[in-house]
Amino acid sequence: MTLAAASHGFLSPTGVEIAFLLVGLVTLGAAVLTVTTRQLVHAALWLVAALGGLAVEYLLLTAEFIAWVQVLIYVGAVVVLILFGLMLTRAPIGRSPDADSGNRWAALTVAVASAAALVWVVVDAFRTTWIDLDGPAAGSTAVTGASLFQNWVLPFEALSVLLLAALVGAIVLSRRTKAARADEVSRAGTPQGQQGGVR
């Protein structure tokens, strides 16, 4: 047990731990509002708040590199892509009845079970691990890069290939859908054209 673990306990939290708890509660509230609101644009904005809260949590854990990756990739790219998709597809801006699938209880059951399993795994893995906030930074760019490209280089490359395959598959499926719609339109227009020719 390190000095950081022996100096205080759960009944005497530090300022960083209190801030971590408060930001976690705000992030949890934003996540709940993301999946419960019936307005797609509001859901995307609440998702920004939830992902930004996660970035603040990473900063409080002295993992600044992961925090900036969270901001740049998820908040700055994924959410912006979602908003552009909503605008370009002319999705309904206001309340949408299609946003509620009617499977709330099933989704809630799966969410609670997944959260319980995740909490159990994390607590079991880091039960006796303490972060020494006064020691060297454990989440810096140099430490994270060294760990990523020394110990996790194979899963990292496999994930990049998987994402590339998903991107190619999405392009292929979208082209097939457009081709199928074009065929349907041409088939629907052919009998009318023949009838017009007969007349």
PDB file of N, CA and C in Angstrom, residues 19 78 142:
ATOM      1  N   ALA A  19     -14.200  16.182  -6.708  1.00  0.00           N
ATOM      2  CA  ALA A  19     -14.446  16.660  -8.073  1.00  0.00           C
ATOM      3  C   ALA A  19     -14.727  15.489  -9.012  1.00  0.00           C
ATOM      4  N   VAL A  78     -16.771  12.343 -33.839  1.00  0.00           N
ATOM      5  CA  VAL A  78     -17.933  11.455 -33.892  1.00  0.00           C
ATOM      6  C   VAL A  78     -19.237  12.239 -33.730  1.00  0.00           C
ATOM      7  N   ALA A 142       4.043  10.066 -23.412  1.00  0.00           N
ATOM      8  CA  ALA A 142       5.186   9.157 -23.550  1.00  0.00           C
ATOM      9  C   ALA A 142       4.881   7.786 -22.956  1.00  0.00           C
TER      10      ALA A 142
END
